[in-house]
Amino acid sequence: MSIELRNIAKKFGDFVAVDNLNLHIETGELVALLGLSGSGKTTLLRIIAGLETPDTGEVLFHGEDASDVSVRERKVGFVFQHYALFRHMTVFENVAFGLRVIPRRARPAEAAIARRVHELLKLVQLDFLADRYPSQLSGGQRQRVALARTLAVEPKVLLLDEPFGALDAKVRQELRRWLRRLHDEIKITSVFVTHDQEEALELANRIVVMNQGRIEQIGSAEEVYHHPANAFVYNFLGNVNLFHGRIENGRVFLGDTAVELENTHAHAHPETGKAVLYVRPHLLEIVMKPNGKQTFPATVKSINPAGPQVKIELVAEWGDMVQVEIDHERYQALHLEPGANVFLRPKEQKLFVYSI
Amino acid sequence: MVRIALITIAMVFVALFIFIPVIAVFAEALRKGVGAYFAAIANPEARAAIRLTLMTAAIAVPLNVTFGIAASWAIARFDFPGKQTLLTLIDIPFSVSPVISGMLFVLLLGVRAPLGGFLAAHGIRVIFAEPGIVLATLFVTFPLAARELIPIMQAVGSEEEEAAIVLGAGGWQMFFRVTIPNVKWGLLYGLVLCNARAMGEFGAVSVVSGHIQGHTNTMPLYVEILYNDFQFAAAFAVSSLLTMLAIATLIAKRFLERRVVPVKQAQDELAVKVAA
Ligand SMILES: Nc1ncnc2c1ncn2[C@@H]1O[C@H](COP(=O)(O)OP(=O)(O)OP(=O)(O)O)[C@@H](O)[C@H]1O
Ligand SMILES: [Mg+2]
C-alpha cells in the first residue's frame, strides 16, 4: 500500500514538531526517516498511524484520504520506540493479541491462532520463549517479540520507531540484516525511524533526512551520501571536517591562506560570502611537501592505528582540529609521529557558501 | 545502643496500643463464653446491623471503584480544562471531618431542606434512612480508589494502550485486556481500603442514621449503642467482627503492596533509562 503525506503540519502548543511536510512512499518500499533527536520522526510516524491528528494536511493510503479512518481500521503495524509489550501477558499472548481482538465472526479458531503465533515466533527465532513474560527478556528479544506481534495482524504498512535503538552494535547488525531479509520476503511498505545514519544507508531503499520537522532531502543512500542537498545533510551523514572560511571573488580563504581547490562541489556559487568547507576524513590526503594552493599546512596531534583505518588528528595552521583517515600502508610509508609538520590535500570536498 | 532503644520503644508502643487492645477485644467478647458470643452476633438487631453494613459496602465499593477507574484514567491520559480542580475536589472528603460530611447531607437532604422535602413528598426518605447511610459512606470513601489508581495509571503510561488499538482492539477490548490488567493490583488495593473504610465508617454515618434500632444501625453504630447500654460482652462480640475485618484488610494490604510497588519501580527504572 502506498502512503502519501500532503502538507502535514503538527504543533504542540507553540512548538512546531512537523512543518508542512510532503512525502510519497511507494508500495513495497523500505524508507528510513533519519534525523536528530527531536526532529519530529516519531510524531510523523504517529500521524501516519493515526495516533496523532495533524493540524493541517492529509494522509493518503493507496491514494485515499485516511483522515476519517480510525487507527484500528488503518491496518498499520507499529513497533514502538520502547516496544510497548503487554507486560502482564506472556510472549505467546502478546503475539496472539491482534488475532484475539478480531470480531468473533472473523476470528480464527484457537488452534489456528496457536499455529500462527508459533509460526511468527519461529520467524523471529524466539519460539522457545513463548511462555516468558516481557520483563524476562533481553532488549533484542523484546524487540523481536514486538515485531512478531505486529506482523501477526498482517498489516499493510509497517512503521518501526527506532527498532534497534536500545541494542548493542552486534545485535543491531544481526537484526538489521534480519529485517532486510524479512522485507525482501514479504515486501511490505515499511518506514523505519533511526538516528543512526549507517543503519539508514545500509537498510533503506530511500532515505528521508529530517531536521526540525522538515525534510532536508529525500533520496537513495547513494544520493544523500554523495550528493547532499545542503550542509545539514552532508554534516549529518558521516564524519566530516568543517572548515570555516571566506570566499572572495571566487577564491576560498581558510585562515589567511588562499586555498585553490579542485573537485569542489559548491552548492551555490556566489563570488563573495562566508563559506563552510566540508571534507570527510578519508578524503583528506597527507603529503610531506606543499603543492601550490591545493594544500594547507597542519601539525599531527595524535595517532590511533587501531581499526581498519589509521585515524590521525591534526591541527590546521589556523587552529581548527582536523581528522584524517588513511590506510595502514600509507601510514607506514609516511613515518608519522605526533608533532610532525605535514600538508593536507583534500581529494574532494563540499563547499557551502552563505552570503554575508 | 540507640538502635536497640528505638526498637524497644517502637515495640512497646505497638504492644501497648495495638496488640493488647486487639487481644482485649477478643477476650472481652468471649468473657461470657462462646455461647454468649454467638448469641450476641445472632441477635436480630445485630444481624440487621451486619446486613446493613454489608449492603452499604456492596453498593459503595463498586461505585467508588468505578469512579476511581474513570477519574484516574481521565486524569492520567488526557489534558482537559478543570483537571486540577477535579484533582482538588477528589481530596475534599479527606480534608473534611466525617461528622461535617454527615451534617452536609442532613442540611441538603433533610426533610426541611428543599431537595429533601421534595424527595420526602414523593415518599423517598434519605436522612435517617438507608439511602443516607449509603450516600454518606460513598462520600467519605470517594477518594480512596482514585487516589490509589492515579499514580499507577500515570506510571504505566499509554503506550501499551496505543499498541492495543493499533493491533485492532476496540476501546472496550483495550480497556479490559490492557488498561485494567495493568493496574489490577492497585485496583484491588484500592478496593480493600475502600471496603474497610465503608464498613468501619462511624462519624458521617452516625449523623445521618438517626440510630433507629434494626433499621439504620450499621455495625459501628450498633457497637456504640450496646456499649452505652453497658452490654460490654455483646459490644465486643460485634467489635470482634470488625477487628477481624481490619486484620484481614491489613494482610491483604501487605500482600497487595508487594505487588503494586514493583510495577511502579519497574516504571521508574524504565523512565530513568529513557531519560538517559
Ligand atoms: N505530546 C507532546 N507534547 C508536547 N511536545 C511534544 C509531544 N510529542 C512530541 N513533542 C515534541 O515534538 C518534538 C518532536 O518529537 P518527536 O518525538 O517526534 O522527536 P523524534 O524525532 O522522534 O526524536 P527522538 O529521536 O528523540 O525519538 C520534540 O521536541 C518533542 O519535545
Ligand atoms: Mg522518537
XYZ file of C-alpha atoms and ligand atoms in Angstrom, chain A residues 41-43 81 161-162 193, ligand 2:
8
model
C 10.336 11.488 13.390
C 8.163 9.795 15.987
C 5.485 12.441 15.576
C 10.349 3.031 20.325
C 10.233 3.598 15.561
C 13.939 3.142 16.193
C 12.962 5.729 12.151
Mg 11.280 9.311 18.539
